[in-house]
Coordinates of C-alpha atoms in Angstrom, one line a residue:
X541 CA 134.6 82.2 107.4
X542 CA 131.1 82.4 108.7
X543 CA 128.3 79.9 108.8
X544 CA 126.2 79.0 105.7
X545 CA 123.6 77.4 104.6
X546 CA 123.2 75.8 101.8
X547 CA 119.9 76.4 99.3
X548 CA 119.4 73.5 96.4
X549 CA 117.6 75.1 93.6
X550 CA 114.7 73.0 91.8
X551 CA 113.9 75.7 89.9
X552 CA 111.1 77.5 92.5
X553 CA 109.8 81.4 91.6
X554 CA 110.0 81.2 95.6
X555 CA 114.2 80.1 95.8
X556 CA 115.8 83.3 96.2
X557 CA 113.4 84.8 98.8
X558 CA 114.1 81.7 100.6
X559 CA 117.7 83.2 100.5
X560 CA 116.4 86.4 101.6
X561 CA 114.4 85.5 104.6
X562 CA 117.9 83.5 105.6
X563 CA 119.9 86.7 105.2
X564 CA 117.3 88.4 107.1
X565 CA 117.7 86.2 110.1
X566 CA 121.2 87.6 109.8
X567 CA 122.9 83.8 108.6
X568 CA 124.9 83.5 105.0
X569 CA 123.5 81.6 103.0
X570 CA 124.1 80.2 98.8
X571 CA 121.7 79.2 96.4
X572 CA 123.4 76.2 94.1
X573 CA 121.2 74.4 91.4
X574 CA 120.1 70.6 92.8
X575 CA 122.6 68.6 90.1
X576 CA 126.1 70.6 91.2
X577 CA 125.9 70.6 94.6
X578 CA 129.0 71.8 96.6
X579 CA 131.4 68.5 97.4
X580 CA 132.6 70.1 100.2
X581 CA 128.5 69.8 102.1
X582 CA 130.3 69.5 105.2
X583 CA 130.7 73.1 105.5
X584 CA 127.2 74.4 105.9
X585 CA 125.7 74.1 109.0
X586 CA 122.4 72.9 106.7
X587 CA 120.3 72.1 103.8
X588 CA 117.0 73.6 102.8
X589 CA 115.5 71.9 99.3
X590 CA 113.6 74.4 97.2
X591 CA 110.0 74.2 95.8
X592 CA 110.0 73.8 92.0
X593 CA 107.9 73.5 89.0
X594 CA 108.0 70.0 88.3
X595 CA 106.0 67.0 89.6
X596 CA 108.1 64.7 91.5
X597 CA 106.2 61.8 89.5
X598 CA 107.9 63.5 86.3
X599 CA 110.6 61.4 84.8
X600 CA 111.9 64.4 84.1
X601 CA 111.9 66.1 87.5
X602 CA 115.6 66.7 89.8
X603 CA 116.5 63.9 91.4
X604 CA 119.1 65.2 94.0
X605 CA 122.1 62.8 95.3
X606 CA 121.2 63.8 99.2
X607 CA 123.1 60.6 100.9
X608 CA 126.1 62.9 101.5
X609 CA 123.2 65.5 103.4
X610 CA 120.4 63.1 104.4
X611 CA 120.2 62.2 108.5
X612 CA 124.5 63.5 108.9
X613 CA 123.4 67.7 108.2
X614 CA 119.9 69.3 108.9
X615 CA 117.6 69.4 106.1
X616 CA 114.7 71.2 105.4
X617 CA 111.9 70.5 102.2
X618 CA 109.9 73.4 101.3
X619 CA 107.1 72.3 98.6
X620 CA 108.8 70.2 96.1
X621 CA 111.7 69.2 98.6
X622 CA 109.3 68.0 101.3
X623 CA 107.5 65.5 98.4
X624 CA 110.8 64.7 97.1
X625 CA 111.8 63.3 100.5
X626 CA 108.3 61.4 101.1
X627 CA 108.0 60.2 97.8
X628 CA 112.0 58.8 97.4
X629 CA 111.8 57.1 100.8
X630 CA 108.3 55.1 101.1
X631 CA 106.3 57.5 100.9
X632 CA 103.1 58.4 98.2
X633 CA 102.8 62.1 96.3
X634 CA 99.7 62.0 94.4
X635 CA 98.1 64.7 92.3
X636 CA 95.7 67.1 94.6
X637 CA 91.9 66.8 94.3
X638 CA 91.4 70.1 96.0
X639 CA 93.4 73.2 95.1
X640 CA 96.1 73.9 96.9
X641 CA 97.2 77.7 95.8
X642 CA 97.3 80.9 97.9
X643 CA 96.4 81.2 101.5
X644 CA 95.5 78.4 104.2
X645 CA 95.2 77.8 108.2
X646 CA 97.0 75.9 110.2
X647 CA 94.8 73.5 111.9
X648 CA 97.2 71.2 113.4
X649 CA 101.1 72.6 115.2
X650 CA 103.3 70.6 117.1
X651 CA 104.1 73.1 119.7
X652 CA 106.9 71.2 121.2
X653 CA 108.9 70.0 118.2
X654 CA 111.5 72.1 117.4
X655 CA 110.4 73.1 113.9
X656 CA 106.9 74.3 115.0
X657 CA 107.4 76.0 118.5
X658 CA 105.8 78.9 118.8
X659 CA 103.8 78.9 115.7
X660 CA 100.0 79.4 116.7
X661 CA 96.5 76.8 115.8
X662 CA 94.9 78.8 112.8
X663 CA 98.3 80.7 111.9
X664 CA 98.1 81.9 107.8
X665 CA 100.4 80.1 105.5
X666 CA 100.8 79.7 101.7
X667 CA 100.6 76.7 99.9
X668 CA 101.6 76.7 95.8
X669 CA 101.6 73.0 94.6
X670 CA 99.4 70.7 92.8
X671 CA 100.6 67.5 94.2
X672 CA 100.2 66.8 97.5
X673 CA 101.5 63.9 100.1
X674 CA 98.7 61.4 100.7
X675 CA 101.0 58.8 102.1
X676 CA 104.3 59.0 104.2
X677 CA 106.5 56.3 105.3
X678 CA 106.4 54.8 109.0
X679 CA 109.4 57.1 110.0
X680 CA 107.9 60.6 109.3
X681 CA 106.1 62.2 112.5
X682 CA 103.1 64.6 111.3
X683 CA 104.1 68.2 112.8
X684 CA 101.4 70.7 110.9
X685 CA 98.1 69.9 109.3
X686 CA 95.7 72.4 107.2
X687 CA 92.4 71.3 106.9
X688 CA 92.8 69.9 103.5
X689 CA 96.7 69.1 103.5
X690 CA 97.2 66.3 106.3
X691 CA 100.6 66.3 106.0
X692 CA 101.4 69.8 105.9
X693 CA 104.8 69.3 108.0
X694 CA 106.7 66.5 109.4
X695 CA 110.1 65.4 110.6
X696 CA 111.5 62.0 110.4
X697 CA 112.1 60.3 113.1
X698 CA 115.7 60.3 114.6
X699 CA 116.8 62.7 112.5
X700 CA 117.0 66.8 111.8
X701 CA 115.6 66.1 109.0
X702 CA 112.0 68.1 108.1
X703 CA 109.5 68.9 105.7
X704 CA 106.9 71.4 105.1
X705 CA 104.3 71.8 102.1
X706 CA 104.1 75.7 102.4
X707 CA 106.2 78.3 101.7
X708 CA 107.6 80.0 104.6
X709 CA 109.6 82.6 103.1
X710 CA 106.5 84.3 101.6
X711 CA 105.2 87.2 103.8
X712 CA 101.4 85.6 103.6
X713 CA 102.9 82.6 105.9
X714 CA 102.8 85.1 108.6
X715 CA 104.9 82.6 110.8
X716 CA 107.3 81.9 108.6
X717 CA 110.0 83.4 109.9
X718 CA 109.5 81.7 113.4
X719 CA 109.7 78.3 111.7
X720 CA 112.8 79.1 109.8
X721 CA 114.1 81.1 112.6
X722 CA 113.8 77.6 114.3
X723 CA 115.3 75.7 111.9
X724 CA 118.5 77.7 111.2
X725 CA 119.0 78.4 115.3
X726 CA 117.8 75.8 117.4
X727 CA 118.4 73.2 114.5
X728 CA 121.0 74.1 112.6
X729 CA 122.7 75.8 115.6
X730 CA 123.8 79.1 113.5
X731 CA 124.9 82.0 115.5
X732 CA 123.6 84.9 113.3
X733 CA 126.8 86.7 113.4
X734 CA 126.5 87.8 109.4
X735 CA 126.1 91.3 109.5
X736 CA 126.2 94.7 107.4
X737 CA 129.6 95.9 109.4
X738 CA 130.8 92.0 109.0
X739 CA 130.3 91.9 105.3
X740 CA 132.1 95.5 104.9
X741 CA 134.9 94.5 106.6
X742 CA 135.1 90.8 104.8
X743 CA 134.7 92.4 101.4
X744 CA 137.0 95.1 102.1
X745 CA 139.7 92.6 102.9
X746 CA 138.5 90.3 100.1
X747 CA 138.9 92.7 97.4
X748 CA 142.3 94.3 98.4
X749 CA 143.3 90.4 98.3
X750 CA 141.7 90.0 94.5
X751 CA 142.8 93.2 93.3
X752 CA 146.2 94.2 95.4
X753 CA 147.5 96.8 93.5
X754 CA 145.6 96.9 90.3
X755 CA 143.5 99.9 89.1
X756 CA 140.0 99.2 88.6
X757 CA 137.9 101.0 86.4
X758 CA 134.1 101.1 87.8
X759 CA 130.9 102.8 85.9
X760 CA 128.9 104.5 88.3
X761 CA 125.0 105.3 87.6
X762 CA 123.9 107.5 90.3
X763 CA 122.1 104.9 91.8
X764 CA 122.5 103.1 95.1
X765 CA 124.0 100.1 94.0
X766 CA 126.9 101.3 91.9
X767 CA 127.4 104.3 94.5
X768 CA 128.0 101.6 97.6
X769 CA 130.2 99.3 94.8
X770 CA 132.2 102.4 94.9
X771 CA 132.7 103.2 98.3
X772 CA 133.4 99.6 99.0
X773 CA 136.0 99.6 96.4
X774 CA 137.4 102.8 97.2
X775 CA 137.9 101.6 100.8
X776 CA 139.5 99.1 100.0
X777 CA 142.1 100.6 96.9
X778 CA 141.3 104.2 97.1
X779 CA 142.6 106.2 94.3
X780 CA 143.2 103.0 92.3
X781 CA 139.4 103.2 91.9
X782 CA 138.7 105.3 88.6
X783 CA 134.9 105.8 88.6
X784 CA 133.3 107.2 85.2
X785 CA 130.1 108.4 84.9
X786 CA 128.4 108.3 81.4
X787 CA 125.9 110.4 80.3
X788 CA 124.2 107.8 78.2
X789 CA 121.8 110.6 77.2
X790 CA 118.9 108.1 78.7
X791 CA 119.4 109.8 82.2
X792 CA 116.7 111.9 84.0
X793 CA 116.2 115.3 84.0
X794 CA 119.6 117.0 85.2
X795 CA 120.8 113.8 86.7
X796 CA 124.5 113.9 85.0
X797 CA 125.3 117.4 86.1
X798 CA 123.3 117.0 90.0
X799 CA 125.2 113.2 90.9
X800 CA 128.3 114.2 89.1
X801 CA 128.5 116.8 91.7
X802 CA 127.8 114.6 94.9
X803 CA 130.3 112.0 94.1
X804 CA 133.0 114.5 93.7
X805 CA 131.4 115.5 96.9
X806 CA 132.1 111.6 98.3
X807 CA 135.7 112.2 97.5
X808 CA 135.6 109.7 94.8
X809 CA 138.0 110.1 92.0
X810 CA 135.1 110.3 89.2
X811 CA 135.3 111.4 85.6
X812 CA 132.1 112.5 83.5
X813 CA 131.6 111.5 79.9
X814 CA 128.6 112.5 77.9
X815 CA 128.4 109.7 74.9
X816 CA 124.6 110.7 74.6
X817 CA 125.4 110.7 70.8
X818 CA 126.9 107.2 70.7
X819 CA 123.9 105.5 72.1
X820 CA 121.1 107.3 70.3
X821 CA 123.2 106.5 67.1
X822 CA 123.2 102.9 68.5
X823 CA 119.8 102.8 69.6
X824 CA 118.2 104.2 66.0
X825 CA 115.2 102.1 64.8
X826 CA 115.4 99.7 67.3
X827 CA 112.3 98.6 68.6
X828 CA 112.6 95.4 70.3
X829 CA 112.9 95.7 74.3
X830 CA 116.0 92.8 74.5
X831 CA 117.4 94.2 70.9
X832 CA 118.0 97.7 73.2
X833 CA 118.9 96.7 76.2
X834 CA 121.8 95.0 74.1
X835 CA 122.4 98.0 72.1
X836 CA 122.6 100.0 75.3
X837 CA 125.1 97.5 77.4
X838 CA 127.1 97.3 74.2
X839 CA 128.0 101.4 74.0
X840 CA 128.2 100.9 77.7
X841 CA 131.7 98.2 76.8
X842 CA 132.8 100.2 74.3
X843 CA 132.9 103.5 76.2
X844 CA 134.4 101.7 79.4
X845 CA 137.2 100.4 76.9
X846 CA 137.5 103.6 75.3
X847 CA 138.1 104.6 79.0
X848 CA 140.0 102.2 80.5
X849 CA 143.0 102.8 77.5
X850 CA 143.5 106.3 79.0
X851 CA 144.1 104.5 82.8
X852 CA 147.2 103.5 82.6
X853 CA 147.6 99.8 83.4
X854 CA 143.9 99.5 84.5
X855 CA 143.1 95.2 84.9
X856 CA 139.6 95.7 86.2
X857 CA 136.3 96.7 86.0
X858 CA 134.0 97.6 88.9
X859 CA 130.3 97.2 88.5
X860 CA 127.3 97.2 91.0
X861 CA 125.5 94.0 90.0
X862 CA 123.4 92.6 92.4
X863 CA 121.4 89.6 93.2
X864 CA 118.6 90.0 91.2
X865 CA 119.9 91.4 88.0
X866 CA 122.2 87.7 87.7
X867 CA 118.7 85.9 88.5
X868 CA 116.9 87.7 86.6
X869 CA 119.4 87.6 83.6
X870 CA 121.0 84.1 83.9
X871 CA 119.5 81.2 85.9
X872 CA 121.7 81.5 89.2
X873 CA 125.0 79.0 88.8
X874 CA 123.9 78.0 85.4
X875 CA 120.4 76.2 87.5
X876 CA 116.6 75.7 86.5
X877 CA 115.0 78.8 87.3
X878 CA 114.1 80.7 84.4
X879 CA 115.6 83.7 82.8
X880 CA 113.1 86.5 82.4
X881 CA 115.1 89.3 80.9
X882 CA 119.0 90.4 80.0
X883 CA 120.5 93.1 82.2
X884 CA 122.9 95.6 80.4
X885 CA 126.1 94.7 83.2
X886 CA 125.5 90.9 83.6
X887 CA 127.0 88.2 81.3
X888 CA 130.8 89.3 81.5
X889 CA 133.0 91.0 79.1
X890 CA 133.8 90.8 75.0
X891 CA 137.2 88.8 74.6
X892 CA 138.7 92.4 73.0
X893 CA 138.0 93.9 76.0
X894 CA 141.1 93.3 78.2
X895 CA 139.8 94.0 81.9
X896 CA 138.4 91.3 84.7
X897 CA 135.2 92.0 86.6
X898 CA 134.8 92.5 90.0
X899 CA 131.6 92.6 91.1
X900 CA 131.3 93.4 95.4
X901 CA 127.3 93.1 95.3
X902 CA 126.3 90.2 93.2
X903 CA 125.0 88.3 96.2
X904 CA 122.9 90.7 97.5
X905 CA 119.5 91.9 97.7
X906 CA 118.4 95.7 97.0
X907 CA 117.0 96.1 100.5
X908 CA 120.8 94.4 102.0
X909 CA 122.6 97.1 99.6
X910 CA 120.6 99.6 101.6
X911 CA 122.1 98.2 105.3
X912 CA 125.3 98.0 103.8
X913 CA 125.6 101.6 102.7
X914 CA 124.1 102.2 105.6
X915 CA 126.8 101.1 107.5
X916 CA 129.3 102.5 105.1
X917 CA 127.2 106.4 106.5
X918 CA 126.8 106.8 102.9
X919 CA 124.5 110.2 102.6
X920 CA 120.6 108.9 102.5
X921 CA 119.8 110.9 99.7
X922 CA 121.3 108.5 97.8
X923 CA 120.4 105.4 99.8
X924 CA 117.2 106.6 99.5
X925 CA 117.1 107.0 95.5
X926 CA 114.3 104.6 93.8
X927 CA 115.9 101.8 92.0
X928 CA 116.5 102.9 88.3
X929 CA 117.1 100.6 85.4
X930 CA 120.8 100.4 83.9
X931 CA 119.5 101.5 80.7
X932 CA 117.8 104.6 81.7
X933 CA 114.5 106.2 79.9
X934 CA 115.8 103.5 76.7
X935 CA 113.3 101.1 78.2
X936 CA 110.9 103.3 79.7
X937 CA 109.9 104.4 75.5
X938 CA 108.1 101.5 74.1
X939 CA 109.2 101.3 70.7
X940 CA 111.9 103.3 68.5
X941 CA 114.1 106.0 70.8
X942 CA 114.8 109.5 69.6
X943 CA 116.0 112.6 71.6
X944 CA 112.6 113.7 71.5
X945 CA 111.2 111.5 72.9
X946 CA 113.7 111.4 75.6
X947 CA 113.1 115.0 76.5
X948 CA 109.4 114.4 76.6
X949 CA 109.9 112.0 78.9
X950 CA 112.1 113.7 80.6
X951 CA 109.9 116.5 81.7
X952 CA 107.0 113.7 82.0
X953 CA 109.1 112.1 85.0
X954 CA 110.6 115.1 86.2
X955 CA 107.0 116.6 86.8
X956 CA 106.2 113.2 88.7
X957 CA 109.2 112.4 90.8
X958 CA 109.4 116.3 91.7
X959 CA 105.3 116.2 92.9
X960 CA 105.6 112.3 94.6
X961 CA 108.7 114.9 97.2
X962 CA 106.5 117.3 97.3
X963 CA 103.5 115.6 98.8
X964 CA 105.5 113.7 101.0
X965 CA 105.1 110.4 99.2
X966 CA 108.2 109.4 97.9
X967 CA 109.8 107.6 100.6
X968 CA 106.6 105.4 100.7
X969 CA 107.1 104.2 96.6
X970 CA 110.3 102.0 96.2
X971 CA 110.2 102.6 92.2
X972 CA 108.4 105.3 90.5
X973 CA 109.0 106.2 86.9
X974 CA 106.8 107.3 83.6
X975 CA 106.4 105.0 80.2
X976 CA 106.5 106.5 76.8
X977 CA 103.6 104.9 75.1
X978 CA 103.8 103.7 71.1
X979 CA 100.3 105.4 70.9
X980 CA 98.7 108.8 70.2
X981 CA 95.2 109.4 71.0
X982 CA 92.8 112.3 70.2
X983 CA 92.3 115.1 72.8
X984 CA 91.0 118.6 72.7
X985 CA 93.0 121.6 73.9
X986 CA 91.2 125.3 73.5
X987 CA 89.0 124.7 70.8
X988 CA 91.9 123.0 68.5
X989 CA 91.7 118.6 68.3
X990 CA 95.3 117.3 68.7
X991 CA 96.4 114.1 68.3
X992 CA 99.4 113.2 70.2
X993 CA 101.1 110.9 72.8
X994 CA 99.9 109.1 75.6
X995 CA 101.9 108.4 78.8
X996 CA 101.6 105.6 81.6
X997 CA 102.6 106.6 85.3
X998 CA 104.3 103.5 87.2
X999 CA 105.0 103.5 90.9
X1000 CA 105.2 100.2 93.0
X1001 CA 106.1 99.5 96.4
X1002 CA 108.8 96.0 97.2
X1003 CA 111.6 95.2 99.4
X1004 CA 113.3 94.2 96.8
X1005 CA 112.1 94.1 93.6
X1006 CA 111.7 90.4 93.0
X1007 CA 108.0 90.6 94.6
X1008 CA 105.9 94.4 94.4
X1009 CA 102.2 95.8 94.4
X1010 CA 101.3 98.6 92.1
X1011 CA 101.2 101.7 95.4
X1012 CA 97.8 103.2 95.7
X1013 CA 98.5 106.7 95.1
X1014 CA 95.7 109.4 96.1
X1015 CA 93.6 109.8 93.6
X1016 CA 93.5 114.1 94.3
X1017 CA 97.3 113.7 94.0
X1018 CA 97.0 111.5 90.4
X1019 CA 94.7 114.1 89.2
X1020 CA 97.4 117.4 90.3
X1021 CA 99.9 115.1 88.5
X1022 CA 98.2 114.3 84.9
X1023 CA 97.0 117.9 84.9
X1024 CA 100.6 119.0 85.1
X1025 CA 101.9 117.1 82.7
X1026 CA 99.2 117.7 80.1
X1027 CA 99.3 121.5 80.8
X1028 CA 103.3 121.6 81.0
X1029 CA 104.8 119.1 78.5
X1030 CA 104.5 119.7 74.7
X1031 CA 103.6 116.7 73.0
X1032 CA 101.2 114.6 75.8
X1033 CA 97.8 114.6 76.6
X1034 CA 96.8 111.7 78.3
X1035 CA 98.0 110.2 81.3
X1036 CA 97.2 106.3 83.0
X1037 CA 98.0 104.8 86.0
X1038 CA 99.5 101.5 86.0
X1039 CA 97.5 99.1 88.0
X1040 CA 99.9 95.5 88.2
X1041 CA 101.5 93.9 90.2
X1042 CA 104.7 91.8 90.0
X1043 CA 104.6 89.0 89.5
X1044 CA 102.6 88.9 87.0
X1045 CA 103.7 92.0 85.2
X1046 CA 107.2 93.2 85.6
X1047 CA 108.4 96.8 86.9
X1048 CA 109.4 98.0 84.1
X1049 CA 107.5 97.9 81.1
X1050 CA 110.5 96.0 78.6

């Protein structure tokens, strides 16, 4: 068993980076919503209390039991937490007369407490709140100060107990990481011993222990989480593992035939199915984005028990879910933080369908997946593979999908994936794709008008997809691009860039 920490959810946009920045400092750590906290406390080496939407001068707002945690574990309160803590024990949180969003300087550190060494005078950190502590009771010690937040950190006196009205996990704290570092190490006395070659050899042990001799029945999608489920998997059960890969007939450009060929390559026992027709018959004059992405996931079941019947005795199903698709999909543990869109492969399995789910990535992030495969010496052309949604080009067409439209797209991305490896730019996007717009516009091609579809480029840069910037491609190489897309595919003749970032836009466009 390794060290933990333990993260209390209030509900914060900012929670599960927390988690990240913790897994970055090489430390386990779980995210559990504030009202079902663990019993068992006693076995994390600390506490760090989230940020959150609410106002703790909201009836409404959490109202953690900490006496179990409080002054007997290390605590940290980022944002909400740290109010929480004034406010419920003498303390005053009033509503902010100056706003207190986005970037600020440190003009007062504590070098020599042990939160706050080594952070500089004037360092950048990010505040997000609009209640701040004017008050705190006779016990807290001021340890940071902005120059309009007074009480910007503290710890109370006699214990390991702290809190801070920043966010360190963002990147714009740009000392974050030393004060968590801090925290977690010197305070919480963790031993950063969780590692990619740790977690393989954990998970492989884990899963031949869950599964024994079972057969297990995994989709593969060509990307790079499903492909280091697989090896995982395969390490652990090897030819128990009975990967399919479905042609869903929402793939890119050649994709079923070209990663067909390198799994075989991986020695994975993998069997292709094209069921392109099943889904476009699914999919048929459905317009809204959720209404298709549950169309989509529902072919996906019924294919994988189509499947799993010719497997004889097959009791589970393998899939590559990952942190951020459960987040995203389901607030995590059944907590406050708000779902923002189904994913096709979270949610579990009808009650017809007679296989479990194992699931060797749902705790972590993209960029971890990476360092895991790494480790596994998985080929990098398929570590390096942009992300690509679960339900292919389906949500990448705005509006109905027909095979037509699929091929247009199809040679749309194809023409823009193929040019972003040409120019050298690839490795520098972390997601690049095209949009089928639900619009035609007038152009003029010879001397004949035309009237046809209009096409949005997407390309973002992230670490892990829960943050990312729009990537500021050339404008010479934007300009090469559109002019081969108008000029090569049929059916398109005008091309945009899309410009957002996420938050507040997502990556994809439903």
């Amino acid at each position: 068993m390794h060290e933990k920490i333990l993260i209390l959810d209030f509900g914060s946009q900012y929670t599960q980076l927390i988690a990240r920045r913790v897994r970055e400092l090489n430390i386990y750590c779980e995210i559990h919503p504030w009202n079902k906290c663990p019993k068992e406390v006693n076995e994390y080496k600390g506490v760090i209390l989230s940020g959150s939407p609410f106002s703790v001068r909201d009836e409404s707002s959490p109202k953690p039991e900490l006496s179990e945690i409080k002054g007997k574990l290390p605590l940290l309160g980022v944002c909400f937490g740290a109010q929480y803590l004034a406010h419920n024990f003498g303390g005053e949180v009033l509503p902010s007369s100056t706003r207190e969003y986005g970037r600020a300087n440190i003009a007062y550190i504590d070098q020599k407490n042990v939160l706050t060494k080594g952070m500089s005078n004037g360092s950048q950190v990010w505040m997000s709140h609009a209640d701040t502590i004017k008050v705190i009771p006779e016990n807290f010690k001021v340890i940071a100060s902005t120059k309009d937040v007074e009480y910007a950190g503290y710890q109370i006196e006699g214990e390991d107990t702290f809190g801070i009205q920043f966010h360190p996990e963002v990147y714009h704290s740009l000392e974050g990481s030393i004060l968590l570092k801090n925290f977690l190490v010197s305070v919480c006395g963790c031993s950063q011993d969780w590692t990619p070659d740790s977690f393989v050899d954990e998970t492989v042990s884990s899963l031949r222990a869950q599964i024994g001799t079972d057969k297990v029945i995994l989709g593969l999608s060509g990307g790079v989480d499903s492909s280091v489920a697989a090896v995982l998997l395969h390490k652990a059960i090897g030819e128990n593992l009975h990967c399919i890969f479905v042609d869903n007939g929402l793939l890119r450009k050649n994709e079923f035939e070209s990663v067909l060929e390198s799994y075989m390559g991986m020695g994975l026992n993998v069997k292709g199915v094209n069921a392109s027709d099943k889904f476009y018959a699914e999919l048929k004059g459905l317009t809204d984005p959720e209404a298709k992405r549950k169309a989509i996931g529902k072919v996906f079941v019924d294919v994988f028990d189509e499947e799993s019947k010719l497997v004889d005795d097959a009791k589970w199903l393998g899939q590559g879910t990952i942190y951020p698709d459960v987040i995203e999909s389901v607030s995590v543990s059944g907590g406050p933080s708000a779902t923002i869109k189904s994913h096709h492969n979270v949610g579990g399995l009808p009650d017809y369908m007679k296989l479990k789910v194992v699931e060797p990535l749902k705790l972590l992030f993209k960029d971890e997946v990476r360092r895991i495969g790494r480790s596994l010496e998985i080929d990098s052309a398929i570590l390096g593979r942009h992300p690509f949604p679960g339900p292919g080009l389906g949500i990448r067409i705005l509006g109905d999908v027909t095979a037509e439209k699929v091929a247009i797209l199809q040679e749309v991305d194809h023409i823009f994936i193929a040019s972003l490896k040409e120019d050298g730019l690839y490795d520098e996007v972390w997601q690049a794709g095209a949009i089928f717009l639900p619009i035609q516009s007038v152009g003029v091609m010879g001397d004949e008008r035309t009237y046809e579809n209009a096409v949005a480029l997407r390309a973002v840069t992230s670490t892990d997809g829960m943050t990312a910037d729009w990537c500021h491609l050339p404008y010479e190489f934007l300009a090469k691009v559109s002019n081969k897309i108008i000029n090569q595919v049929k059916g398109i003749n005008r091309v945009t860039y899309d410009i957002s970032s996420k938050p507040p836009a997502t990556i994809e466009w439903e």
